XYZ file of C-alpha atoms in Angstrom:
413
model
C -12.752 -11.308 -160.413
C -10.179 -9.150 -162.646
C -12.424 -6.244 -162.085
C -12.455 -6.873 -158.274
C -8.453 -7.237 -158.275
C -8.210 -4.157 -160.311
C -10.511 -1.998 -157.876
C -8.389 -3.312 -154.984
C -5.315 -2.228 -156.491
C -6.490 1.250 -157.270
C -7.610 1.736 -153.733
C -4.554 0.676 -151.970
C -2.477 2.859 -154.408
C -4.593 5.869 -153.883
C -4.445 5.231 -150.108
C -0.735 4.894 -150.068
C -0.368 7.868 -152.068
C -2.549 9.824 -149.771
C -0.713 8.537 -146.483
C 2.843 9.324 -148.121
C 2.006 12.680 -149.419
C -0.741 14.209 -147.343
C -0.402 13.064 -143.907
C 3.539 11.964 -143.943
C 3.281 9.324 -141.368
C 6.733 7.977 -142.136
C 8.621 7.066 -138.697
C 11.607 9.031 -140.115
C 9.481 12.016 -141.675
C 8.406 15.058 -140.150
C 4.739 14.451 -139.902
C 2.352 12.949 -137.669
C 3.897 9.706 -136.996
C 7.106 11.199 -135.385
C 5.082 13.576 -133.530
C 3.095 10.991 -132.087
C 6.404 9.157 -131.109
C 7.964 12.089 -129.505
C 4.864 13.210 -127.618
C 4.397 9.633 -126.285
C 7.926 9.504 -125.310
C 7.717 12.689 -123.500
C 4.798 12.101 -121.632
C 5.857 8.604 -120.558
C 9.092 10.071 -119.460
C 7.227 12.831 -117.270
C 4.911 10.120 -115.786
C 7.776 7.810 -115.037
C 9.934 10.652 -113.332
C 6.918 11.891 -111.457
C 5.071 8.768 -110.512
C 7.441 6.003 -110.670
C 11.013 7.134 -109.604
C 10.909 7.813 -106.219
C 13.002 7.857 -103.105
C 12.004 4.991 -100.589
C 10.588 5.467 -97.296
C 12.761 4.740 -94.251
C 11.076 3.913 -91.068
C 12.735 3.008 -88.028
C 12.044 2.445 -84.213
C 14.865 4.452 -83.087
C 16.899 7.582 -84.064
C 20.196 5.839 -83.678
C 19.486 3.049 -86.081
C 17.928 5.552 -88.663
C 21.125 7.801 -88.384
C 23.543 4.739 -88.823
C 21.639 3.590 -91.863
C 21.627 7.125 -93.533
C 25.136 7.340 -92.974
C 26.578 4.032 -93.649
C 24.185 3.007 -96.345
C 23.251 5.817 -98.669
C 21.162 3.689 -100.820
C 18.476 4.229 -98.402
C 18.163 7.791 -99.261
C 18.625 7.484 -102.920
C 15.743 7.801 -105.707
C 15.029 4.144 -106.921
C 14.793 4.271 -110.606
C 13.143 1.038 -111.576
C 13.752 -0.182 -115.062
C 11.636 2.118 -117.081
C 10.212 -0.816 -119.442
C 9.477 -3.082 -116.690
C 8.541 -1.154 -113.510
C 5.113 -2.902 -112.751
C 5.305 -5.208 -109.945
C 4.275 -8.611 -111.623
C 6.712 -8.049 -114.524
C 9.818 -7.214 -112.305
C 8.911 -10.333 -110.237
C 8.683 -12.656 -113.458
C 11.302 -11.192 -115.474
C 14.061 -11.046 -112.500
C 15.247 -14.768 -112.953
C 15.560 -14.328 -116.702
C 17.118 -11.093 -117.138
C 19.748 -10.897 -114.322
C 22.995 -12.700 -114.610
C 23.975 -15.725 -112.787
C 27.369 -15.276 -111.281
C 29.881 -18.339 -111.523
C 30.093 -19.664 -107.985
C 31.820 -22.797 -106.898
C 30.230 -24.051 -103.618
C 31.753 -26.507 -101.093
C 28.733 -28.820 -99.958
C 28.299 -29.896 -96.222
C 25.698 -32.062 -94.858
C 25.105 -31.972 -91.110
C 22.943 -33.670 -88.889
C 19.587 -32.690 -87.146
C 18.313 -33.606 -83.905
C 15.726 -35.745 -85.516
C 18.137 -37.693 -87.438
C 17.597 -35.756 -90.597
C 20.250 -33.821 -92.686
C 20.636 -30.182 -93.721
C 22.467 -29.097 -96.676
C 24.814 -26.211 -96.520
C 26.749 -24.748 -99.547
C 29.854 -22.793 -98.825
C 31.773 -20.220 -100.568
C 34.950 -20.218 -98.650
C 36.453 -16.916 -100.276
C 40.245 -18.243 -99.817
C 41.334 -15.604 -102.233
C 40.092 -12.914 -99.875
C 42.402 -9.755 -99.582
C 40.788 -7.786 -96.903
C 40.394 -10.935 -94.733
C 43.018 -13.542 -95.426
C 42.747 -15.317 -92.135
C 39.823 -17.778 -92.466
C 39.583 -17.849 -88.534
C 38.513 -14.552 -88.589
C 36.809 -13.914 -91.910
C 33.403 -12.640 -91.371
C 30.432 -15.130 -92.520
C 27.202 -14.171 -94.264
C 24.492 -16.816 -93.878
C 22.020 -16.729 -96.800
C 18.384 -18.081 -96.693
C 16.672 -18.682 -100.044
C 12.660 -18.345 -100.779
C 10.063 -21.049 -100.359
C 11.367 -23.376 -103.081
C 14.770 -21.554 -103.638
C 18.386 -22.949 -103.351
C 21.885 -21.826 -103.613
C 21.582 -21.585 -107.261
C 19.000 -18.848 -107.315
C 20.187 -15.743 -108.961
C 19.447 -13.469 -106.077
C 21.332 -15.862 -103.791
C 24.205 -15.715 -106.261
C 24.307 -12.008 -106.638
C 24.537 -11.850 -102.727
C 27.420 -14.331 -102.922
C 29.268 -12.242 -105.223
C 28.834 -9.021 -103.369
C 30.005 -10.607 -100.307
C 33.048 -12.075 -102.167
C 33.818 -8.505 -103.356
C 33.867 -7.466 -99.680
C 36.003 -10.066 -98.656
C 33.488 -12.175 -96.733
C 32.625 -15.919 -96.446
C 29.112 -17.179 -97.245
C 27.140 -20.048 -96.432
C 23.734 -20.973 -97.906
C 21.172 -22.785 -95.898
C 19.201 -25.090 -98.130
C 15.707 -26.094 -96.632
C 15.358 -30.042 -96.262
C 14.720 -31.805 -99.449
C 15.069 -28.885 -102.205
C 18.613 -29.053 -103.129
C 19.188 -32.709 -104.251
C 20.010 -34.450 -100.793
C 18.206 -37.397 -99.655
C 15.500 -36.669 -97.297
C 16.257 -39.123 -94.417
C 13.320 -38.325 -92.232
C 9.748 -37.496 -92.991
C 10.206 -33.722 -92.444
C 10.522 -31.066 -94.552
C 10.501 -27.262 -93.566
C 8.087 -24.340 -92.994
C 8.336 -20.521 -92.153
C 7.311 -20.996 -88.363
C 9.761 -23.842 -87.311
C 13.342 -22.418 -86.680
C 14.761 -25.524 -85.217
C 17.039 -26.336 -88.464
C 17.955 -22.620 -88.693
C 19.131 -22.757 -84.839
C 21.186 -25.852 -85.942
C 23.092 -24.241 -88.631
C 23.767 -21.113 -86.814
C 25.225 -22.981 -83.988
C 27.316 -25.126 -86.236
C 28.688 -22.021 -88.041
C 29.629 -20.432 -84.916
C 31.112 -23.836 -83.642
C 33.307 -23.859 -86.958
C 34.369 -20.252 -86.951
C 34.325 -19.089 -83.467
C 36.385 -15.944 -84.003
C 34.467 -14.836 -87.146
C 31.648 -12.304 -87.016
C 28.517 -13.720 -88.468
C 25.379 -11.778 -89.844
C 22.423 -13.300 -92.110
C 20.350 -12.364 -95.028
C 17.031 -13.877 -95.808
C 14.652 -13.613 -98.833
C 10.895 -14.146 -98.838
C 10.231 -17.068 -96.609
C 13.947 -17.302 -95.562
C 13.355 -13.793 -94.522
C 10.215 -14.830 -92.572
C 12.040 -17.648 -90.985
C 14.994 -15.327 -89.955
C 12.644 -12.732 -88.350
C 10.701 -15.600 -86.309
C 14.203 -16.879 -85.148
C 15.140 -13.644 -83.920
C 11.646 -13.053 -82.280
C 12.181 -16.287 -80.364
C 15.778 -15.719 -79.446
C 15.653 -12.396 -78.310
C 19.450 -11.349 -77.351
C 20.515 -15.153 -77.328
C 22.004 -15.216 -80.708
C 25.419 -14.732 -82.260
C 24.324 -12.875 -85.317
C 25.530 -9.038 -85.399
C 22.776 -8.274 -87.755
C 20.117 -9.294 -90.203
C 18.559 -7.960 -93.403
C 15.476 -9.143 -94.950
C 14.104 -8.918 -98.424
C 10.443 -9.286 -99.514
C 9.269 -10.934 -96.449
C 5.662 -11.822 -96.006
C 4.660 -10.287 -92.675
C 1.288 -11.717 -92.252
C 0.630 -15.114 -93.756
C -2.980 -14.616 -93.949
C -2.966 -11.465 -95.942
C -0.157 -12.887 -98.286
C -2.153 -15.827 -98.988
C -5.281 -14.072 -99.520
C -3.399 -11.755 -102.152
C -2.043 -14.566 -103.792
C -5.537 -16.098 -104.428
C -6.791 -13.319 -106.273
C -7.388 -14.709 -110.044
C -4.457 -13.023 -111.868
C -1.965 -13.730 -109.098
C -3.211 -17.136 -108.680
C -2.621 -17.668 -112.443
C 0.911 -16.194 -112.470
C 2.436 -17.388 -109.273
C 0.247 -19.496 -106.861
C -0.487 -22.385 -109.140
C 3.388 -22.551 -110.118
C 4.751 -22.410 -106.702
C 2.156 -25.092 -105.309
C 3.217 -27.126 -108.353
C 6.962 -26.672 -107.132
C 6.054 -27.748 -103.588
C 4.402 -30.793 -104.828
C 7.331 -31.705 -107.059
C 9.484 -31.663 -104.039
C 7.062 -33.936 -102.322
C 7.083 -36.272 -105.193
C 10.793 -36.670 -105.227
C 10.598 -37.784 -101.560
C 7.430 -39.748 -101.719
C 8.881 -43.042 -100.465
C 10.007 -41.430 -97.133
C 6.932 -39.267 -96.896
C 4.054 -41.370 -97.900
C 4.585 -43.488 -94.597
C 3.327 -40.475 -92.782
C 1.132 -38.464 -94.997
C -1.669 -38.811 -97.485
C 0.590 -37.938 -100.570
C -2.051 -38.495 -103.092
C -4.432 -35.763 -101.356
C -1.424 -33.463 -101.178
C -0.691 -33.951 -105.067
C -4.416 -32.822 -105.735
C -3.964 -29.377 -104.135
C -4.278 -26.391 -106.365
C -3.001 -23.585 -104.080
C -0.607 -22.994 -101.625
C -3.405 -22.757 -98.784
C -4.545 -26.209 -99.900
C -0.863 -27.421 -99.767
C -0.405 -26.300 -96.306
C -3.938 -27.577 -95.134
C -2.991 -31.096 -96.386
C 0.746 -31.366 -95.757
C 2.811 -28.285 -93.805
C 0.160 -27.844 -90.979
C -0.127 -31.502 -90.320
C 3.762 -32.068 -90.385
C 4.470 -29.593 -87.824
C 1.703 -30.527 -85.416
C -0.662 -27.525 -85.733
C -4.309 -28.194 -84.816
C -5.501 -26.050 -87.777
C -3.996 -24.519 -90.586
C -4.813 -20.981 -89.279
C -2.830 -22.081 -86.227
C -0.237 -22.552 -88.581
C -0.365 -19.399 -90.385
C -0.572 -17.085 -87.251
C 2.588 -18.837 -85.802
C 4.333 -18.367 -89.259
C 3.526 -14.767 -89.314
C 6.512 -12.624 -88.236
C 4.538 -9.606 -87.362
C 3.579 -11.137 -84.089
C 7.314 -11.488 -82.876
C 8.760 -8.159 -84.196
C 8.563 -6.651 -80.628
C 11.074 -9.182 -79.291
C 13.617 -8.711 -81.837
C 16.917 -7.677 -80.133
C 19.249 -7.668 -83.017
C 19.450 -4.758 -85.601
C 17.368 -5.941 -88.618
C 16.520 -3.863 -91.841
C 13.767 -5.035 -93.916
C 13.170 -4.050 -97.621
C 9.902 -4.455 -99.047
C 8.137 -2.918 -102.100
C 4.626 -1.508 -101.826
C 3.399 -3.250 -105.192
C 4.602 -6.724 -103.868
C 1.461 -8.928 -104.442
C 3.239 -11.685 -102.135
C 3.376 -9.208 -99.183
C 0.567 -6.508 -99.627
C 1.456 -3.097 -98.574
C -1.415 -2.803 -96.048
C 0.094 -5.912 -94.336
C 3.629 -4.437 -93.821
C 4.211 -3.887 -90.150
C 5.056 0.021 -89.904
C 3.660 0.419 -86.699
C 5.277 -2.751 -85.151
C 8.618 -1.520 -86.441
C 8.121 2.034 -84.947
C 7.812 0.491 -81.423
C 11.185 -1.299 -81.724
C 14.530 0.405 -81.836
C 16.415 -2.600 -83.463
C 14.075 -2.558 -86.477
C 14.153 -0.455 -89.780
C 12.045 -0.866 -92.708
C 12.776 0.271 -96.142
C 9.770 0.636 -98.494
C 10.090 1.316 -102.353
C 7.191 2.076 -104.359
C 8.121 -0.387 -107.027
C 10.016 -3.523 -107.101
C 7.774 -6.141 -106.977
C 8.597 -9.534 -105.008
C 12.364 -10.050 -105.221
C 12.690 -7.972 -108.489
C 13.948 -4.277 -107.635
C 15.420 -4.027 -111.005
C 17.116 -0.856 -112.041
C 18.896 0.587 -114.835
C 18.415 0.220 -118.747
C 19.463 -3.514 -118.883
C 19.385 -4.970 -115.292
C 21.617 -7.806 -115.838
C 24.595 -7.352 -113.204
C 22.933 -5.502 -110.192
C 19.842 -4.591 -108.601
C 18.565 -2.260 -106.022
C 18.231 -5.041 -103.645
C 21.912 -6.151 -104.178
C 23.159 -2.662 -103.289
C 21.218 -2.584 -100.145
C 22.509 -5.794 -99.064
C 25.964 -4.842 -99.690
C 26.088 -1.572 -98.103
C 24.148 -2.981 -95.239
C 26.456 -6.187 -94.800
C 29.482 -4.014 -94.988
C 28.011 -1.549 -92.345
C 27.310 -4.474 -89.771
C 30.636 -6.253 -90.242
C 32.792 -3.024 -90.206
C 30.773 -0.623 -88.076
C 28.874 -3.017 -85.932
C 30.065 -1.545 -82.646
C 27.806 1.486 -83.545
C 25.006 -0.661 -83.426
C 25.098 -1.849 -79.644
C 22.200 -0.700 -77.603
C 20.057 0.903 -80.170
C 17.387 1.863 -77.504
C 19.428 5.059 -76.352
């Protein structure tokens, strides 16, 4: 044993001597180690600047809207530099909730009645300290719609509230039924296809602040709901403009993408469990109408929709629901200026399903596509804590719609 230990010590001593004196691999030395680090850094920087950092693609159905966006929203023409250490789509999607700050926002909650006897929770940020719009009667209002299981406390919603506050605007967040702590009074929740609750909310906002201009922003499923609403209403809406982030345009393609093994593991199963948790919280009122035990055994969003959502909203099959929930079929009927931001690498909304051709046929639509950004990611900067590319798009477009909205009339010219 002593002989083995001695031989081992001699071997390690000789190896250390060789590395220190012959190869010089110390990180701070002048040999191979430092050369490798510098070489890798240079190669990575070149790859990032050539293949990752790119200007977004702006597609619009008319020259007038395109020109308006380039003049009033310079962000649409600027190179998007994703955070260099996490530009991959899944990493951006997963990290955003953890690395971005959550600005402190104090809401005023309001519960309003729905036609079926249910209640809808609205979280208001009144911004009474606004200097640019001190009169609450005319203070512009921004309606915000969170994603599938999101609430007014999501970081991306809080960032948009903060941006609106800086502009002097009022915000109101439309929380889908049953997700923000309120009691579910009727056996009904929400889905991307049904816009009745959204119509109730918009009408309520308009009645409450008749003289104030209103615009809206929707994220993920909230964006899908907004797009479906605009497609149904045409010109019969009070919204002056809409911006949509990371919307899924074709639900069939979105669902298929999320059922791929890696994305099912990272996202699908988690979102399904979140949906089931909401159902479980309201089980006493829901189990009278639905087989909750069967719903709780779902393992994917598709299975959840087959067992719960499509049944709740009266669709013959889940495919009928998915077709009706896909905004791509209603884009031709949108009559309000709508800007849509999608990342080409978003696994929730795959690039081949982004409705480029449909957008080209409607002068009221514009589509901004970045090469990277993931799903509601769009992280940028060395440490993307305070602001994202998505935040900048929102702030510039909101300001343009509210302050230059007269230029957006009759975009078909």
